[in-house]
Coordinates of C-alpha atoms and ligand atoms in Angstrom, one line a residue:
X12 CA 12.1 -70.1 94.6
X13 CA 13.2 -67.8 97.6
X14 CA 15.9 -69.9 99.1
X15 CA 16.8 -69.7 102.8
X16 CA 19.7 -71.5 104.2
X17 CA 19.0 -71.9 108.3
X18 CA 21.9 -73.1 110.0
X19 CA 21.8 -74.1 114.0
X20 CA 24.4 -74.2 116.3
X21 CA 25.2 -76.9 118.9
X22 CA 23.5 -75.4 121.5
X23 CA 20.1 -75.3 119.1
X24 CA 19.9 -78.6 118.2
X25 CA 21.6 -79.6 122.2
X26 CA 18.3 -82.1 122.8
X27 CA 15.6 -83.3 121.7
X28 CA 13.5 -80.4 123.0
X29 CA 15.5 -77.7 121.1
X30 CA 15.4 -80.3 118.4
X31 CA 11.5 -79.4 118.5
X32 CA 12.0 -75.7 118.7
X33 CA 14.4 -76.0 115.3
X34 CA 11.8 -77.6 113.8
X35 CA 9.2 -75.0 114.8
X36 CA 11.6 -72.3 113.3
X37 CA 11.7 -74.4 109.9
X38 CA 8.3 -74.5 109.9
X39 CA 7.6 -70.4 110.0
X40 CA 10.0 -70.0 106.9
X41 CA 8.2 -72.8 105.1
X42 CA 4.7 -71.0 105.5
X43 CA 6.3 -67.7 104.5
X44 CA 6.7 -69.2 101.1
X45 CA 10.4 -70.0 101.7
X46 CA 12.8 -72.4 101.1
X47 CA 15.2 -73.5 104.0
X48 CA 18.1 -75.9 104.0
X49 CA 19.0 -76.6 107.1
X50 CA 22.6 -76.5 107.9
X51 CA 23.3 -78.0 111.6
X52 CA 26.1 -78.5 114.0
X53 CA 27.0 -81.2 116.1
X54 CA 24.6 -81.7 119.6
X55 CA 26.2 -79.3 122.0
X56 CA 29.7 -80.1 123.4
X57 CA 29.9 -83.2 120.8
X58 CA 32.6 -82.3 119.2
X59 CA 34.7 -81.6 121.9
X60 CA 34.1 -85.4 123.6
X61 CA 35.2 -86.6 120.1
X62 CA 38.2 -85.0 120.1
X63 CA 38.7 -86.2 124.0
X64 CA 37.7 -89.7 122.7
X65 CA 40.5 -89.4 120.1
X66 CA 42.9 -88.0 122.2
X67 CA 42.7 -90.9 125.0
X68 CA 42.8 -93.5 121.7
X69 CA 46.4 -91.7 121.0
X70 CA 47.7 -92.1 124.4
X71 CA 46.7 -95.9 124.4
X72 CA 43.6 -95.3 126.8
X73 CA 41.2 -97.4 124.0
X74 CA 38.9 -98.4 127.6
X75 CA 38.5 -94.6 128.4
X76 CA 37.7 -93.6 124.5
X77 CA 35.2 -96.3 124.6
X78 CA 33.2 -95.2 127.5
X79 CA 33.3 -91.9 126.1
X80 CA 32.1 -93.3 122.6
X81 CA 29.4 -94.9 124.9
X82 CA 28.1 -92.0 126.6
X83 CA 27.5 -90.5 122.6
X84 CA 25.4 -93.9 121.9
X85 CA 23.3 -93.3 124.6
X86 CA 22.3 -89.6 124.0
X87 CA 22.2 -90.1 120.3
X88 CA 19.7 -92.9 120.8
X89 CA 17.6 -91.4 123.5
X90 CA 17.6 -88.0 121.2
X91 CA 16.5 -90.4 118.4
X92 CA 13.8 -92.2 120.3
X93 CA 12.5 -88.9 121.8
X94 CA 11.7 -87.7 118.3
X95 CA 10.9 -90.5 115.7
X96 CA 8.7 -93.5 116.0
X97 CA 7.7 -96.7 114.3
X98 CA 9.8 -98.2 111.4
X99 CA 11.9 -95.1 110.5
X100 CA 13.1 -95.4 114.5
X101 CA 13.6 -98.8 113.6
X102 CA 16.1 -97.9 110.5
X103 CA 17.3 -94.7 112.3
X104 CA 18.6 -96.6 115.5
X105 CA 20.2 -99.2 112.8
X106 CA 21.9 -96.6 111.0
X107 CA 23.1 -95.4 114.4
X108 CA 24.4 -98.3 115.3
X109 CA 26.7 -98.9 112.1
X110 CA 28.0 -95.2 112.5
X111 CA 29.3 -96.3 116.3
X112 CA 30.3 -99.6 115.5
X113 CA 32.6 -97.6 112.8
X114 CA 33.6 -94.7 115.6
X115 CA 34.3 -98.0 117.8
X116 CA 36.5 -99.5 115.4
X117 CA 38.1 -96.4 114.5
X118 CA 39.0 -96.0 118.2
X119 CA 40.2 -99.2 118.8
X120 CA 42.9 -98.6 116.1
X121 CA 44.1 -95.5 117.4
X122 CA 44.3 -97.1 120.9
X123 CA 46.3 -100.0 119.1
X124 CA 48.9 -97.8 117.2
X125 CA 48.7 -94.6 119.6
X126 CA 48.7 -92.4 116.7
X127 CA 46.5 -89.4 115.6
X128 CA 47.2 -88.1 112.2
X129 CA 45.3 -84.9 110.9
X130 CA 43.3 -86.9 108.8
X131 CA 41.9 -89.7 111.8
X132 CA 41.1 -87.0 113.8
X133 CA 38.9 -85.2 111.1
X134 CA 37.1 -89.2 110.7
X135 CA 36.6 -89.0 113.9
X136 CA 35.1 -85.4 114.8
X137 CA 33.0 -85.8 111.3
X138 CA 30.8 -88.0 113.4
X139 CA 29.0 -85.4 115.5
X140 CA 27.4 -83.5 112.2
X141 CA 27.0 -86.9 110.6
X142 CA 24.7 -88.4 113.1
X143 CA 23.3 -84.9 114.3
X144 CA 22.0 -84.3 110.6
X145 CA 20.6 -87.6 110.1
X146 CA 18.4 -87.5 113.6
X147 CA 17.3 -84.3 112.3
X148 CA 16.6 -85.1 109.0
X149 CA 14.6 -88.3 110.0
X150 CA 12.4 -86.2 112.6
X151 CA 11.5 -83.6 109.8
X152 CA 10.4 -86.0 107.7
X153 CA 8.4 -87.4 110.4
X154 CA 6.9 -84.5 111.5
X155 CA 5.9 -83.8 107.9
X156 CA 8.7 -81.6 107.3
X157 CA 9.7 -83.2 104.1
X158 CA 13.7 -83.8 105.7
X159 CA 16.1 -85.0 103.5
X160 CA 19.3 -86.2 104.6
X161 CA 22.1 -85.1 102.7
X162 CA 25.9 -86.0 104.0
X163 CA 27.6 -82.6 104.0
X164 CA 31.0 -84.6 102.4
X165 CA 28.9 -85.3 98.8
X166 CA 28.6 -81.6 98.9
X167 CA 31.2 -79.2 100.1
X168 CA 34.6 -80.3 98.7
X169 CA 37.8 -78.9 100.3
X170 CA 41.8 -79.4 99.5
X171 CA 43.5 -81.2 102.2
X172 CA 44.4 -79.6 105.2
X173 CA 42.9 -81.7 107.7
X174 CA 41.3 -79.3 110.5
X175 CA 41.3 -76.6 108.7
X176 CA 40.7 -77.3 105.5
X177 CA 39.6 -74.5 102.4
X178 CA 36.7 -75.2 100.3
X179 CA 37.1 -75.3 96.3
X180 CA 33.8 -73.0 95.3
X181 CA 33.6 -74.8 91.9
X182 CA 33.1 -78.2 92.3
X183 CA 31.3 -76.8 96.0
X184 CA 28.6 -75.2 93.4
X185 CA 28.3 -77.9 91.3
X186 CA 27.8 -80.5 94.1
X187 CA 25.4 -78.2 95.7
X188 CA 23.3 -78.1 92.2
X189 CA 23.5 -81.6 91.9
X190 CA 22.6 -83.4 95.5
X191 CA 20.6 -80.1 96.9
X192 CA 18.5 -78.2 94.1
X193 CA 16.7 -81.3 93.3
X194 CA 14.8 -81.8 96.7
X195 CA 13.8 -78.1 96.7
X196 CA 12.8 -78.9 93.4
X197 CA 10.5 -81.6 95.2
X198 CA 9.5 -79.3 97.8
X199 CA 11.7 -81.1 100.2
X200 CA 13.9 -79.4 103.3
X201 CA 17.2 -80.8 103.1
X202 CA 19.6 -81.3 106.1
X203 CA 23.2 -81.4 106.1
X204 CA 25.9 -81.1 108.9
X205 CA 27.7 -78.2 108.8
X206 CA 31.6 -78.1 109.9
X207 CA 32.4 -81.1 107.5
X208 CA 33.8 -81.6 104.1
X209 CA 35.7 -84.2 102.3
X210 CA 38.4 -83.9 99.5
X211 CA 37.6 -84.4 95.5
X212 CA 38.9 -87.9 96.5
X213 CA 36.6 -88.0 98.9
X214 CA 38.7 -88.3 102.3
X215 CA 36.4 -86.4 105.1
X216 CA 38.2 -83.1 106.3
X217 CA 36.6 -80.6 108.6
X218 CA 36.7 -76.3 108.3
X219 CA 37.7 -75.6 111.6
X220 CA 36.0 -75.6 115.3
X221 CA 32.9 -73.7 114.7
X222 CA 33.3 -73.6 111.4
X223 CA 29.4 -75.0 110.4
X224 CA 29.0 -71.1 110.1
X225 CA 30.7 -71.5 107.4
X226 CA 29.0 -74.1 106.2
X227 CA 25.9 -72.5 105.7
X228 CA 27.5 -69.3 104.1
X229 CA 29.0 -71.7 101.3
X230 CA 25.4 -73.1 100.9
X231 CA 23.9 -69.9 100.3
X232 CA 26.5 -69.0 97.8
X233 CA 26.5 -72.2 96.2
X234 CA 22.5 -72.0 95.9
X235 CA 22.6 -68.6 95.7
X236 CA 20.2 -68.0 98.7
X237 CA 18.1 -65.1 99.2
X238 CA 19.8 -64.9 103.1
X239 CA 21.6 -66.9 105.4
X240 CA 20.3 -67.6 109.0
X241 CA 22.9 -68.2 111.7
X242 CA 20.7 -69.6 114.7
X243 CA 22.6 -69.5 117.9
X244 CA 22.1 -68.9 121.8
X245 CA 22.2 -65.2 122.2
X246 CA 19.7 -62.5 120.4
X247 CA 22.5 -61.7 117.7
X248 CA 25.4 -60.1 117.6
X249 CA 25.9 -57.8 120.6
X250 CA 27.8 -55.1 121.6
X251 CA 30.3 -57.8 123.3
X252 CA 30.5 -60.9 124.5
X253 CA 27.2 -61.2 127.1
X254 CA 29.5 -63.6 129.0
X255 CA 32.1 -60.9 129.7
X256 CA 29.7 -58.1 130.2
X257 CA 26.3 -58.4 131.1
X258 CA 25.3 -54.7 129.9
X259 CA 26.0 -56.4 126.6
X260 CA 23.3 -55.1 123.9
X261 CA 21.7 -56.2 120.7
X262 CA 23.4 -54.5 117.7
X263 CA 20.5 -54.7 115.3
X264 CA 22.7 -53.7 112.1
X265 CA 26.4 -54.1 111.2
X266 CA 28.1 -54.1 107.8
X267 CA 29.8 -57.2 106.0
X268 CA 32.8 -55.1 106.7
X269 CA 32.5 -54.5 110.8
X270 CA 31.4 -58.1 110.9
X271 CA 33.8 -59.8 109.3
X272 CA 36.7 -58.1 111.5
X273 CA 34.5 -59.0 114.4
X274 CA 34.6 -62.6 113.7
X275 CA 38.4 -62.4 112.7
X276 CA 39.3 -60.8 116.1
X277 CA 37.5 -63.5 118.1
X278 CA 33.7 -63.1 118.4
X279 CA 32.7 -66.6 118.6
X280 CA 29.2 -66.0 117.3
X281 CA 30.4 -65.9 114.2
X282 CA 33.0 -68.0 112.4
X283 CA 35.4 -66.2 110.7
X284 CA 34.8 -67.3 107.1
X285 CA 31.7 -66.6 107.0
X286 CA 31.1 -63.7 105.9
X287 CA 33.2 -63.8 102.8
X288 CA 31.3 -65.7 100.7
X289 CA 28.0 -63.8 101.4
X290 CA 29.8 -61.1 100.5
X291 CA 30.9 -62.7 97.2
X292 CA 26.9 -62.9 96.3
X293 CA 25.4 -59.9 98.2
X294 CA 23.2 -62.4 100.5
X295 CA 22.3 -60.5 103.7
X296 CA 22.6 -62.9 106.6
X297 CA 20.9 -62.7 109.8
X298 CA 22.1 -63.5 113.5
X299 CA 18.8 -65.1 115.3
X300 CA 18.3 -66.6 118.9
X301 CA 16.8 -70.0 118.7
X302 CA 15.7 -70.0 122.0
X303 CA 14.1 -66.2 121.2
X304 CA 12.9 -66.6 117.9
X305 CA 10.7 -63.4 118.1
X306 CA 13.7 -61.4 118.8
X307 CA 14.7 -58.9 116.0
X308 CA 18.2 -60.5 115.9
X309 CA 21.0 -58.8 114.3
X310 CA 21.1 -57.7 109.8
X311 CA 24.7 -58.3 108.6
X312 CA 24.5 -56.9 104.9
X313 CA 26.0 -54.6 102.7
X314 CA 25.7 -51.6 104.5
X315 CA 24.0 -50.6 107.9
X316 CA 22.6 -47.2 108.8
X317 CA 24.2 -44.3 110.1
X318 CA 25.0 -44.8 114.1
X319 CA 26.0 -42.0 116.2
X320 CA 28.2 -44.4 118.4
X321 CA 31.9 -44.7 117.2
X322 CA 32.0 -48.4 117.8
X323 CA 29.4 -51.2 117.2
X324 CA 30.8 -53.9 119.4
X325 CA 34.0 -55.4 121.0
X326 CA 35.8 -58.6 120.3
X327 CA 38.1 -60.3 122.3
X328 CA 40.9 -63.4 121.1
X329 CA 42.3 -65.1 124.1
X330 CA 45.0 -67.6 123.9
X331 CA 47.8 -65.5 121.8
X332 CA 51.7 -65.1 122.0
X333 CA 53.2 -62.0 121.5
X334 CA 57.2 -62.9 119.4
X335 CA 59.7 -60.2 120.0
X336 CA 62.4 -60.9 116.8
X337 CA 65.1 -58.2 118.1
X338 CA 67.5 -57.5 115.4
X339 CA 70.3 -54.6 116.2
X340 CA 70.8 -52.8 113.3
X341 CA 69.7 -55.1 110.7
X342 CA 65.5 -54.5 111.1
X343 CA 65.5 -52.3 108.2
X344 CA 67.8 -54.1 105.8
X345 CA 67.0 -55.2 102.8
X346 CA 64.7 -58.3 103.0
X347 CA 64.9 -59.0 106.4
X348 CA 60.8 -58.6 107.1
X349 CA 60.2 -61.0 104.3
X350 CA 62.7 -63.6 105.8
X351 CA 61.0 -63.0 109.3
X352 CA 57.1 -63.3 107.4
X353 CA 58.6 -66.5 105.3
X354 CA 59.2 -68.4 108.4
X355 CA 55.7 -67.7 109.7
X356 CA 54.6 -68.9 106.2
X357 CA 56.5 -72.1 106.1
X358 CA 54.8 -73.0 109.3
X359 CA 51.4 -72.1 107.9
X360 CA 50.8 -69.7 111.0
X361 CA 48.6 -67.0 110.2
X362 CA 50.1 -64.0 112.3
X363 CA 47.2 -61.2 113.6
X364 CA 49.0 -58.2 114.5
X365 CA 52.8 -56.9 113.7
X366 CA 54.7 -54.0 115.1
X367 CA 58.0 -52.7 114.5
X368 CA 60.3 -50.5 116.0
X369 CA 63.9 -49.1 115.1
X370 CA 65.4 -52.6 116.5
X371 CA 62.2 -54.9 117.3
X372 CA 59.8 -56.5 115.3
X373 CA 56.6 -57.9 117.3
X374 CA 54.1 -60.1 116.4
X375 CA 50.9 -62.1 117.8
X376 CA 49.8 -65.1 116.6
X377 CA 47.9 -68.2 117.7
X378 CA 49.3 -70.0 120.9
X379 CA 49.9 -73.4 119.1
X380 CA 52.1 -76.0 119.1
X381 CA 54.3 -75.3 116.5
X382 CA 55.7 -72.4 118.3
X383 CA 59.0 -74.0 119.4
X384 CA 59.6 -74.4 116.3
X385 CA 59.1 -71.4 114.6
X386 CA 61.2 -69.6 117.4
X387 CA 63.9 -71.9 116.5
X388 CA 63.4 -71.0 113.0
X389 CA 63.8 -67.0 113.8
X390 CA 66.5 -67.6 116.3
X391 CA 68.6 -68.4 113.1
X392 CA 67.9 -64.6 111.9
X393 CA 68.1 -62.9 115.4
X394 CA 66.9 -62.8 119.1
X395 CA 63.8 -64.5 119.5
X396 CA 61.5 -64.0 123.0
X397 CA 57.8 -65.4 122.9
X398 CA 55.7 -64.6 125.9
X399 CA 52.0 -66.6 126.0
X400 CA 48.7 -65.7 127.9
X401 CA 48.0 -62.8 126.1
X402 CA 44.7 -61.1 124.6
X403 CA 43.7 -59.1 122.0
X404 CA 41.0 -56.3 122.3
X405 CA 39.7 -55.4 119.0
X406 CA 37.0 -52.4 118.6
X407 CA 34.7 -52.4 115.8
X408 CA 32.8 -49.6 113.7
X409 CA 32.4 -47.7 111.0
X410 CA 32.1 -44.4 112.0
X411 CA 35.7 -44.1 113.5
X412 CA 37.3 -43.3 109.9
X413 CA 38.2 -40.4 110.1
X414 CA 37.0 -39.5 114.0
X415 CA 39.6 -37.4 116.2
X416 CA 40.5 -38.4 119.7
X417 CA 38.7 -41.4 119.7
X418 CA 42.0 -43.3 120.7
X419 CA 42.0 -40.9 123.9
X420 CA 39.6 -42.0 124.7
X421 CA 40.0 -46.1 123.9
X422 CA 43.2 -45.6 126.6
X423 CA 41.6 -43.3 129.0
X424 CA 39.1 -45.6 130.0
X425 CA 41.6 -48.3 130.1
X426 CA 44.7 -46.4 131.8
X427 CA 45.4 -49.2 134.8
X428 CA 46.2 -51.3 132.0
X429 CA 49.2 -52.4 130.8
X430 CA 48.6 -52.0 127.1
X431 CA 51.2 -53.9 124.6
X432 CA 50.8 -53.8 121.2
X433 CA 48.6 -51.5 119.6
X434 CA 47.1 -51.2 115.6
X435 CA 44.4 -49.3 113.5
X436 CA 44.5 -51.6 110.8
X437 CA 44.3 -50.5 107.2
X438 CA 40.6 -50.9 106.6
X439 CA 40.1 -47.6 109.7
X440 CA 37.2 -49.4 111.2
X441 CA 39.2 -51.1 114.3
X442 CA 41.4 -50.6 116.7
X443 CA 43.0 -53.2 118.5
X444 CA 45.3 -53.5 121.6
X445 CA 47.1 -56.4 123.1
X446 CA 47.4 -57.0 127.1
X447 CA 47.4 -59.9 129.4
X448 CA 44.8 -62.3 129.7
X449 CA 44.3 -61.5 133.2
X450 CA 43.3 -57.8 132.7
X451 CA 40.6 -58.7 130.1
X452 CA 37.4 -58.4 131.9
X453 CA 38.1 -55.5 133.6
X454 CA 38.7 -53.8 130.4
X455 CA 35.9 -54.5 128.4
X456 CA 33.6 -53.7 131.2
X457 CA 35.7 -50.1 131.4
X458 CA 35.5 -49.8 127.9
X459 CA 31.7 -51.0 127.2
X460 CA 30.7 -48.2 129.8
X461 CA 32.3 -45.7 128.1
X462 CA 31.4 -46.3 124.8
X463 CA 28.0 -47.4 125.0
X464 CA 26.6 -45.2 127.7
X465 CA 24.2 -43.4 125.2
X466 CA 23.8 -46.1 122.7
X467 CA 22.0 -45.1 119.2
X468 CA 18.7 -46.5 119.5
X469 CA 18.5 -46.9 115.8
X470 CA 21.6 -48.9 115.9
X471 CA 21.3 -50.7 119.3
X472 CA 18.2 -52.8 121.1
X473 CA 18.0 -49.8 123.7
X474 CA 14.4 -51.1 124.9
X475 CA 15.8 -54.5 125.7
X476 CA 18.2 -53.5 127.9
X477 CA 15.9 -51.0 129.5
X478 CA 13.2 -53.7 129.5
X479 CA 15.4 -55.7 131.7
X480 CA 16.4 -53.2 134.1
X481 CA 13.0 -52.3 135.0
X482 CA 12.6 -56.0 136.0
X483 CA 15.5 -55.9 138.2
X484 CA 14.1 -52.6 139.7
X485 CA 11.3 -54.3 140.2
X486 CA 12.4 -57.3 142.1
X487 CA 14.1 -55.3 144.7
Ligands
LIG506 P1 26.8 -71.9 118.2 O1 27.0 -73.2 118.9 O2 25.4 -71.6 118.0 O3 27.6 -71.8 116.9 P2 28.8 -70.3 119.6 O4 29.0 -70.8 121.0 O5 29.8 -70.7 118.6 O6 27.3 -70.8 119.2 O7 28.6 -68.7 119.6 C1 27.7 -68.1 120.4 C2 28.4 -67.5 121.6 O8 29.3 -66.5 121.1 C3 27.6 -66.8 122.6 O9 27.0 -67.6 123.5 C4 28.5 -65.7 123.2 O10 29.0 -66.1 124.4 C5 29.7 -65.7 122.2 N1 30.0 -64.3 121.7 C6 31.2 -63.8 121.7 N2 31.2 -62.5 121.2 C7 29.9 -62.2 121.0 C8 29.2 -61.1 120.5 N3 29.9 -60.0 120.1 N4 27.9 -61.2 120.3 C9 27.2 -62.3 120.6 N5 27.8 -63.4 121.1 C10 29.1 -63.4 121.3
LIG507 N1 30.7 -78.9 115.9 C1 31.8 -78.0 115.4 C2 32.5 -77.4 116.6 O1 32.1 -77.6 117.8 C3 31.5 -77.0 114.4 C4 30.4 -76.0 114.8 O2 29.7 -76.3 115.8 O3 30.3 -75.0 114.2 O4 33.5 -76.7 116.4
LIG508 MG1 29.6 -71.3 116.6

């Protein structure tokens, strides 16, 4: 059995009508001989009204997490009622029901003791997958799909940091083999929400925001999946972010290795665990357009042909602060870095970039709320400064180990900025630069031209782009 895990982002599963289209795309695997399990997010923007819903609870506003709790009910059922019919409508819309009178309840507690602990707010979130699965689940098997609705928490067991919490690939496999394998083994498609977990205890955790990426690279590894389909709302991984430059083109190949920093330094298409665990098992994974399922979409595997471009694409992290620790004499003392990294560790802050210099040692990490803190940690080892708003730039590809002047060129094309901090990092396939937030657009559009002027058509979707431009020539 060829196993294909087929996982679809909020924006694929948004409505009832892309609802239909995911369907369609289950479908084509199924008469290829394949086996999918479906892996889906939560209905577009979900997530982030549950989080606004448990927010309002904490500050005491249980009337304004109700109406938003409200507005959920509605779209869930008219989703629901779009797509099923008859008596499993009846028992879906019942179903629905007990899951908001729970969310309800759950709300009404927080409202009562204006308190939001890790833990409630993964309950909470956990509803957007829980419902989004079962709606799914309940029109496949409708639509003679064979769905079977399995709850994502029976199956992918974390430890217990809330929000961000790490799967435990043992008892992930053996959960998989016990609740999954046996509906492929009765030719059924099973559906699961992606995103959430729960604890060996069973307490539901979540794997961080977009983290149902994830989710479907733990299925495959746990099922050991022939390849892992991330369906989204562009035509794969491009050259940037289409949103910041609309040149942006199709990167029909990248390796595990380019794609994983590419995720890591902020390309949202991708989560940034995901690629780790395809890696583990060799399972090539594919970037696909749900809206475009024709396209060609983008191959993340082992090892992607030759390109004649330096870089394959650009990523960009918004929302960092830059911490100068400035130190006098002491920087190079004896055990002073590992007293200024042991502070970021006690704080569990995951720190993306470091420089030092004879006196200063910088470092960007995650604007978060914690930061007071951590400066007021530092402070008691030297002079702290921490500036927000900041970016990172990070430039993928392979074929820059080893390349001269190809840094000339990086800060040629983006001389009129003011560049902060800059790395290579140790694996030689990126290069990344920090400024502020405010100059971002301007540089990736200096820096796309410049690097992908003459883009490898081998490497790059050349005709699409030239496709398009034709259109626009021919409108005017
Ligand atoms: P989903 O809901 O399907 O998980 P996301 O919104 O998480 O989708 O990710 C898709 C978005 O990622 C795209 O709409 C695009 O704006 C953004 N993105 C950022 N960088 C890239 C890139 N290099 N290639 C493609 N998309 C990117
Ligand atoms: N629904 C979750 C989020 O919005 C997870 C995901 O979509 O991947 O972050
Ligand atoms: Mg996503």
């Amino acid at each position: 059995m060829k196993i294909v895990v087929m996982k679809f982002g909020g924006t694929s599963v948004e409505d009832a009508a892309a609802m239909r289209r995911t369907a369609e795309i289950v479908a084509g695997r199924r008469a290829k001989s394949l086996a999918p399990v479906v892996v889906v997010s939560a209905m577009a923007k979900v997530t982030d009204q549950l989080i606004a819903a448990a927010q309002a609870a904490e500050r005491g506003d249980g009337a304004g997490a109700l109406a938003i709790s409200a507005r959920l009910r509605h779209r869930h059922m008219e989703t629901a009622a779009a797509l099923v019919t008859g008596a499993p409508l009846q028992a879906l819309i019942e179903w629905l029901e007990q899951q908001f009178h729970g969310l309800e309840d759950l709300l009404r507690g927080l409202a009562a003791v204006q308190e939001l602990t890790p833990r409630t707010s993964d309950l909470v979130v956990s509803h957007g997958e829980r419902l989004s699965s079962r709606i799914i689940a309940d029109y496949f098997a409708q639509r003679g799909l064979d769905g079977a609705h399995v709850d994502a928490r029976t199956c992918i067991i974390t430890d217990a940091q809330h929000g961000r919490a790490v799967p435990l690939e043992l008892e992930t496999e053996q959960n998989l083999t016990r609740h999954v394998r046996p509906l492929l083994n009765q030719k059924k498609i099973p559906v699961m929400g992606g995103f959430i977990a729960a604890t060996a205890e069973g307490i539901t955790t979540t794997l961080g925001r977009g983290g149902s990426d994830f989710t479907g690279a733990l299925v495959g590894r746990g099922l050991d999946a022939s390849s892992i389909e991330i369906w989204t709302d562009v035509n794969g991984i491009m050259t940037t972010d289409p949103r910041l430059c609309a040149d942006a083109l199709r990167v029909k190949s990248i390796s595990f290795e380019e794609a994983a920093e590419l995720a890591y330094f902020g390309a949202k298409v991708l989560h940034p665990a995901t690629i780790l665990p395809a890696v583990q098992k060799n399972i090539p994974v594919w970037v696909l357009n749900s809206k475009n399922p024709d396209n060609g979409g983008t191959l993340i595997a082992a090892q992607a042909p030759h390109c004649r471009n330096p870089f394959k694409s650009i990523a960009v992290k918004r929302k960092l602060t830059i911490i100068d620790v400035v130190a006098g004499r002491m920087l190079m003392t004896h055990g002073y870095l590992r007293a200024i990294f042991e502070v970021f560790d006690r704080h569990k802050c995951p720190v993306d970039m470091v420089s030092t210099s004879e006196v200063s040692v910088s470092l960007t990490v995650d604007s978060n709320e914690r930061l007071p803190q951590i400066a007021a940690d530092l402070s008691k080892l030297a002079e702290v400064k921490y500036e927000g708003r900041k970016a990172l730039i990070c430039m993928v590809g392979e074929n820059i180990r080893g390349q001269a002047g190809i840094a000339a060129q990086v800060f040629n094309a983006i001389r009129h900025v003011n560049v902060r901090m800059i790395s290579q990092g140790a694996s030689e396939i990126n290069m990344s630069f920090m400024m502020e937030e405010g100059d971002v657009e301007e540089a990736v559009q200096s820096l796309h031209k410049h690097f992908f002027q003459d883009p490898d058509p081998t490497i790059f979707d050349v005709a699409a782009r030239d496709a398009a431009r034709h259109e626009t020539v021919a409108k005017h």
